[in-house]
Amino acid sequence: MPHKPVRVFLIPKKAALAAGALLAAAAIFCAVSVPAAISAAGAARQLPIYSVDRPAEDGKKYCSISFDAAWGNEDTQILIDTLGKYNVKATFFLVGDWVDKYPESVKALHDAGMEVMNHSNHHDHYNSLSADQIVADVTACNDKVKAITGITPTLIRCPYGEYDDHVISAIRSMGMEPIQWDVDSLDWKDYDAKTIYKRVTEKLQPGSIVLFHNAALHTPEALPSILEFMHQSGYTVVPIGELIYTENYTIDHTGRQSLLRPEPAA
């Protein structure tokens, strides 16, 4: 492919200095570890939890599997049955509209011991909503889930994995914890089972949160081999609510949550 001619743009000195200052400020924000309890007015960048620093306990390595449910429902029961076969409890993040359409599946997830959490009410772009709108949307989905399961969700995955400081602040003002992932199966791209398996198993580490979708084409086919790998590699799969810390923790610039370490005595 032929190379395009190089274009040179001259930037005024004042604009260059301003851009440099902005880049420097961004670098400072990205380097800050963020406690979950930070107030909305705090200066540090607020991040959701992507993974957890969980040292092995009793020789066990811990990780979590999660599924986002926003549209289809063809495979939900198959996933429940497969997880049950391996005695695994996963976390399902449900959109309120999905709850409205498939209340029987919400009940089936709860009855199977799965962790049923929030994925917004309408799968809107939270970055474009006000804090009040976000709180109202999250509350609406929480109410729908509670009406079926009897339990109010404490975790949420933002639609599209999209967030900024005002989104995270609004969510934490409700006493909820926003959850991302550090292992993305990309199953929604309809990759075949071998590709999904490779993506997950090569990226998995202790404290990982794996992202799947309940209606992806090849996830039911890939899941058994992934669960076998986890078992053979010494992993114990727990719901995200059991993986994360709920107090005395910090979140670093990568979104990895860890316990706050006490200062050494002088």
Short mmCIF file of C-alpha atoms in Angstrom, two decimals:
data_model
loop_
_atom_site.label_atom_id
_atom_site.label_comp_id
_atom_site.label_asym_id
_atom_site.label_seq_id
_atom_site.Cartn_x
_atom_site.Cartn_y
_atom_site.Cartn_z
CA MET A 1 0.00 0.00 0.00
CA PRO A 2 1.59 3.41 -0.98
CA HIS A 3 2.35 5.79 1.84
CA LYS A 4 0.41 9.01 2.07
CA PRO A 5 2.47 12.23 1.99
CA VAL A 6 3.33 13.54 5.43
CA ARG A 7 1.54 16.72 6.44
CA VAL A 8 3.12 19.09 8.92
CA PHE A 9 0.89 21.30 11.08
CA LEU A 10 2.27 24.30 12.91
CA ILE A 11 0.72 24.73 16.36
CA PRO A 12 0.82 28.14 18.05
CA LYS A 13 3.06 28.21 21.12
CA LYS A 14 0.22 29.03 23.54
CA ALA A 15 -1.89 26.14 22.23
CA ALA A 16 1.06 23.74 22.53
CA LEU A 17 1.68 24.79 26.14
CA ALA A 18 -2.00 24.35 26.97
CA ALA A 19 -2.06 20.88 25.40
CA GLY A 20 1.06 19.90 27.34
CA ALA A 21 -0.55 21.00 30.58
CA LEU A 22 -3.64 18.95 29.84
CA LEU A 23 -1.56 15.85 29.08
CA ALA A 24 0.40 16.29 32.29
CA ALA A 25 -2.80 16.62 34.30
CA ALA A 26 -4.22 13.49 32.66
CA ALA A 27 -1.09 11.53 33.57
CA ILE A 28 -1.45 12.58 37.21
CA PHE A 29 -5.08 11.47 37.33
CA CYS A 30 -4.29 8.07 35.81
CA ALA A 31 -1.57 7.37 38.39
CA VAL A 32 -3.76 7.83 41.46
CA SER A 33 -5.09 4.87 43.43
CA VAL A 34 -8.75 5.51 44.19
CA PRO A 35 -10.47 4.37 47.37
CA ALA A 36 -14.06 3.28 46.80
CA ALA A 37 -15.30 5.66 49.46
CA ILE A 38 -13.95 8.75 47.70
CA SER A 39 -16.54 11.53 47.60
CA ALA A 40 -18.05 12.87 44.42
CA ALA A 41 -16.12 16.06 44.97
CA GLY A 42 -12.77 14.24 45.18
CA ALA A 43 -10.08 15.24 42.74
CA ALA A 44 -8.91 11.71 41.85
CA ARG A 45 -10.21 9.79 38.85
CA GLN A 46 -12.93 7.37 39.91
CA LEU A 47 -12.73 3.87 38.50
CA PRO A 48 -14.94 0.79 38.70
CA ILE A 49 -13.49 -2.58 39.72
CA TYR A 50 -11.87 -4.45 36.83
CA SER A 51 -10.17 -7.21 38.83
CA VAL A 52 -9.23 -8.02 42.44
CA ASP A 53 -5.90 -8.65 44.11
CA ARG A 54 -6.88 -11.89 45.84
CA PRO A 55 -3.88 -13.88 47.08
CA ALA A 56 -4.37 -17.65 47.07
CA GLU A 57 -6.12 -18.87 50.19
CA ASP A 58 -5.78 -22.51 51.30
CA GLY A 59 -4.14 -23.20 47.96
CA LYS A 60 -7.15 -21.86 46.01
CA LYS A 61 -7.08 -19.20 43.33
CA TYR A 62 -10.28 -17.19 42.96
CA CYS A 63 -11.92 -15.65 39.91
CA SER A 64 -15.43 -14.71 38.77
CA ILE A 65 -17.51 -15.32 35.66
CA SER A 66 -20.10 -12.77 34.59
CA PHE A 67 -22.78 -12.60 31.91
CA ASP A 68 -24.50 -9.49 30.57
CA ALA A 69 -28.15 -9.98 29.58
CA ALA A 70 -29.62 -7.17 27.52
CA TRP A 71 -31.45 -8.63 24.52
CA GLY A 72 -31.80 -12.30 23.63
CA ASN A 73 -32.68 -15.18 25.93
CA GLU A 74 -32.14 -18.29 23.82
CA ASP A 75 -29.32 -19.75 25.91
CA THR A 76 -29.95 -18.60 29.47
CA GLN A 77 -31.23 -21.96 30.69
CA ILE A 78 -28.41 -23.80 28.91
CA LEU A 79 -25.90 -21.59 30.73
CA ILE A 80 -27.65 -22.22 34.05
CA ASP A 81 -27.53 -25.97 33.45
CA THR A 82 -23.85 -25.93 32.42
CA LEU A 83 -22.81 -23.82 35.41
CA GLY A 84 -24.84 -26.12 37.66
CA LYS A 85 -23.09 -29.19 36.27
CA TYR A 86 -19.76 -27.72 37.40
CA ASN A 87 -21.20 -26.37 40.66
CA VAL A 88 -20.29 -22.82 39.64
CA LYS A 89 -22.16 -19.70 40.72
CA ALA A 90 -21.80 -16.81 38.28
CA THR A 91 -22.95 -13.19 38.28
CA PHE A 92 -25.59 -12.11 35.76
CA PHE A 93 -26.02 -8.39 35.03
CA LEU A 94 -29.56 -7.82 33.78
CA VAL A 95 -31.08 -4.88 31.92
CA GLY A 96 -34.47 -3.85 33.31
CA ASP A 97 -36.13 -4.22 29.90
CA TRP A 98 -34.79 -7.79 29.77
CA VAL A 99 -36.25 -8.44 33.23
CA ASP A 100 -39.63 -7.23 31.96
CA LYS A 101 -39.49 -9.61 28.99
CA TYR A 102 -38.12 -12.69 30.76
CA PRO A 103 -39.18 -12.71 34.41
CA GLU A 104 -39.20 -16.51 34.43
CA SER A 105 -35.49 -16.53 33.51
CA VAL A 106 -34.71 -14.01 36.25
CA LYS A 107 -36.39 -16.35 38.73
CA ALA A 108 -34.55 -19.35 37.27
CA LEU A 109 -31.22 -17.58 37.72
CA HIS A 110 -32.03 -16.71 41.31
CA ASP A 111 -33.35 -20.19 42.10
CA ALA A 112 -30.12 -21.69 40.70
CA GLY A 113 -28.08 -19.60 43.13
CA MET A 114 -26.70 -17.21 40.55
CA GLU A 115 -25.94 -13.64 41.59
CA VAL A 116 -28.48 -11.36 39.87
CA MET A 117 -27.26 -7.79 39.46
CA ASN A 118 -27.98 -4.56 37.58
CA HIS A 119 -27.05 -3.64 33.99
CA SER A 120 -29.19 -0.46 33.83
CA ASN A 121 -32.89 -0.17 33.07
CA HIS A 122 -32.80 0.62 29.34
CA HIS A 123 -29.11 0.15 28.35
CA ASP A 124 -28.67 3.88 27.76
CA HIS A 125 -25.34 5.70 27.49
CA TYR A 126 -24.78 6.81 31.09
CA ASN A 127 -22.17 9.39 30.13
CA SER A 128 -24.92 11.43 28.47
CA LEU A 129 -27.26 11.27 31.49
CA SER A 130 -27.31 13.52 34.54
CA ALA A 131 -26.53 12.11 37.97
CA ASP A 132 -30.23 12.23 38.88
CA GLN A 133 -31.16 10.38 35.69
CA ILE A 134 -28.57 7.70 36.39
CA VAL A 135 -29.83 7.18 39.94
CA ALA A 136 -33.41 6.94 38.68
CA ASP A 137 -32.45 4.45 35.97
CA VAL A 138 -30.44 2.25 38.34
CA THR A 139 -33.21 2.34 40.92
CA ALA A 140 -35.82 1.29 38.36
CA CYS A 141 -33.81 -1.80 37.42
CA ASN A 142 -33.06 -2.60 41.08
CA ASP A 143 -36.79 -2.49 41.85
CA LYS A 144 -37.59 -4.88 39.00
CA VAL A 145 -34.96 -7.39 40.10
CA LYS A 146 -36.03 -7.18 43.75
CA ALA A 147 -39.68 -7.75 42.82
CA ILE A 148 -38.72 -11.17 41.42
CA THR A 149 -35.76 -12.27 43.55
CA GLY A 150 -36.49 -10.45 46.80
CA ILE A 151 -32.93 -9.08 46.75
CA THR A 152 -31.85 -5.56 45.75
CA PRO A 153 -28.73 -5.60 43.54
CA THR A 154 -25.57 -4.11 45.05
CA LEU A 155 -23.44 -4.29 41.90
CA ILE A 156 -23.90 -2.74 38.47
CA ARG A 157 -22.19 -3.00 35.12
CA CYS A 158 -22.62 0.20 33.15
CA PRO A 159 -24.12 -0.19 29.66
CA TYR A 160 -21.46 -0.51 26.95
CA GLY A 161 -18.84 -0.54 29.75
CA GLU A 162 -19.08 3.25 29.48
CA TYR A 163 -18.44 5.56 32.40
CA ASP A 164 -16.83 8.78 33.58
CA ASP A 165 -16.35 10.37 37.00
CA HIS A 166 -19.91 11.63 37.31
CA VAL A 167 -21.30 8.19 36.44
CA ILE A 168 -19.18 6.40 39.05
CA SER A 169 -19.96 9.07 41.65
CA ALA A 170 -23.70 8.71 41.06
CA ILE A 171 -23.54 4.93 41.38
CA ARG A 172 -21.44 4.96 44.54
CA SER A 173 -23.73 7.59 46.06
CA MET A 174 -26.33 4.79 46.06
CA GLY A 175 -24.04 2.44 47.97
CA MET A 176 -23.52 0.30 44.87
CA GLU A 177 -20.27 -0.84 43.29
CA PRO A 178 -19.61 -0.52 39.53
CA ILE A 179 -17.99 -3.60 37.99
CA GLN A 180 -16.01 -3.94 34.76
CA TRP A 181 -13.83 -6.88 33.68
CA ASP A 182 -10.21 -7.71 32.89
CA VAL A 183 -10.87 -10.78 30.70
CA ASP A 184 -13.12 -10.12 27.70
CA SER A 185 -14.30 -13.18 25.77
CA LEU A 186 -15.58 -10.95 22.95
CA ASP A 187 -18.21 -13.63 22.47
CA TRP A 188 -20.63 -11.02 21.11
CA LYS A 189 -18.48 -10.93 17.96
CA ASP A 190 -19.60 -14.51 17.29
CA TYR A 191 -16.09 -15.91 17.53
CA ASP A 192 -16.01 -19.69 17.46
CA ALA A 193 -15.69 -21.70 20.69
CA LYS A 194 -11.95 -22.31 20.27
CA THR A 195 -11.26 -18.59 19.91
CA ILE A 196 -13.36 -17.76 22.97
CA TYR A 197 -11.58 -20.47 24.96
CA LYS A 198 -8.16 -19.15 23.91
CA ARG A 199 -9.01 -15.54 24.73
CA VAL A 200 -10.25 -16.41 28.22
CA THR A 201 -7.68 -18.99 29.27
CA GLU A 202 -4.68 -16.97 28.07
CA LYS A 203 -5.74 -13.83 29.97
CA LEU A 204 -7.08 -15.44 33.15
CA GLN A 205 -5.27 -14.68 36.41
CA PRO A 206 -6.17 -14.87 40.11
CA GLY A 207 -8.78 -12.22 40.85
CA SER A 208 -9.98 -11.98 37.25
CA ILE A 209 -13.51 -11.01 36.27
CA VAL A 210 -14.48 -12.65 32.98
CA LEU A 211 -17.07 -11.11 30.67
CA PHE A 212 -19.53 -13.21 28.66
CA HIS A 213 -23.00 -12.54 27.25
CA ASN A 214 -26.04 -14.71 27.77
CA ALA A 215 -27.09 -14.67 24.11
CA ALA A 216 -23.77 -14.96 22.27
CA LEU A 217 -23.71 -17.56 19.52
CA HIS A 218 -20.88 -19.85 20.70
CA THR A 219 -20.66 -19.19 24.44
CA PRO A 220 -22.66 -22.30 25.45
CA GLU A 221 -20.26 -24.39 23.37
CA ALA A 222 -17.12 -22.74 24.82
CA LEU A 223 -18.17 -22.62 28.47
CA PRO A 224 -17.64 -26.28 29.49
CA SER A 225 -14.02 -26.36 28.30
CA ILE A 226 -13.33 -23.03 30.02
CA LEU A 227 -14.78 -24.32 33.30
CA GLU A 228 -12.69 -27.49 32.94
CA PHE A 229 -9.57 -25.37 32.45
CA MET A 230 -10.35 -23.30 35.52
CA HIS A 231 -10.87 -26.39 37.63
CA GLN A 232 -7.71 -28.11 36.41
CA SER A 233 -5.71 -24.89 36.96
CA GLY A 234 -6.78 -24.68 40.61
CA TYR A 235 -9.33 -21.88 40.30
CA THR A 236 -12.39 -21.56 42.47
CA VAL A 237 -15.11 -19.58 40.67
CA VAL A 238 -17.21 -17.38 42.95
CA PRO A 239 -19.81 -14.67 42.33
CA ILE A 240 -18.34 -11.19 42.02
CA GLY A 241 -19.95 -10.19 45.32
CA GLU A 242 -17.75 -12.80 47.01
CA LEU A 243 -14.62 -11.89 45.05
CA ILE A 244 -14.46 -8.18 45.80
CA TYR A 245 -13.65 -6.41 49.06
CA THR A 246 -16.42 -4.31 50.57
CA GLU A 247 -14.36 -2.12 52.91
CA ASN A 248 -10.81 -0.92 53.60
CA TYR A 249 -9.71 -1.17 49.99
CA THR A 250 -8.17 0.86 47.21
CA ILE A 251 -8.43 0.73 43.41
CA ASP A 252 -5.29 1.41 41.38
CA HIS A 253 -5.00 3.09 37.98
CA THR A 254 -5.73 -0.22 36.20
CA GLY A 255 -8.95 -0.78 38.13
CA ARG A 256 -7.46 -3.55 40.27
CA GLN A 257 -8.94 -3.59 43.75
CA SER A 258 -6.82 -4.52 46.76
CA LEU A 259 -6.95 -4.30 50.53
CA LEU A 260 -5.43 -1.27 52.16
CA ARG A 261 -2.23 -2.32 53.87
CA PRO A 262 -1.60 -0.94 57.37
CA GLU A 263 1.32 1.44 57.65
CA PRO A 264 4.37 -0.28 59.18
CA ALA A 265 5.13 0.74 62.75
CA ALA A 266 7.88 3.33 63.09
#
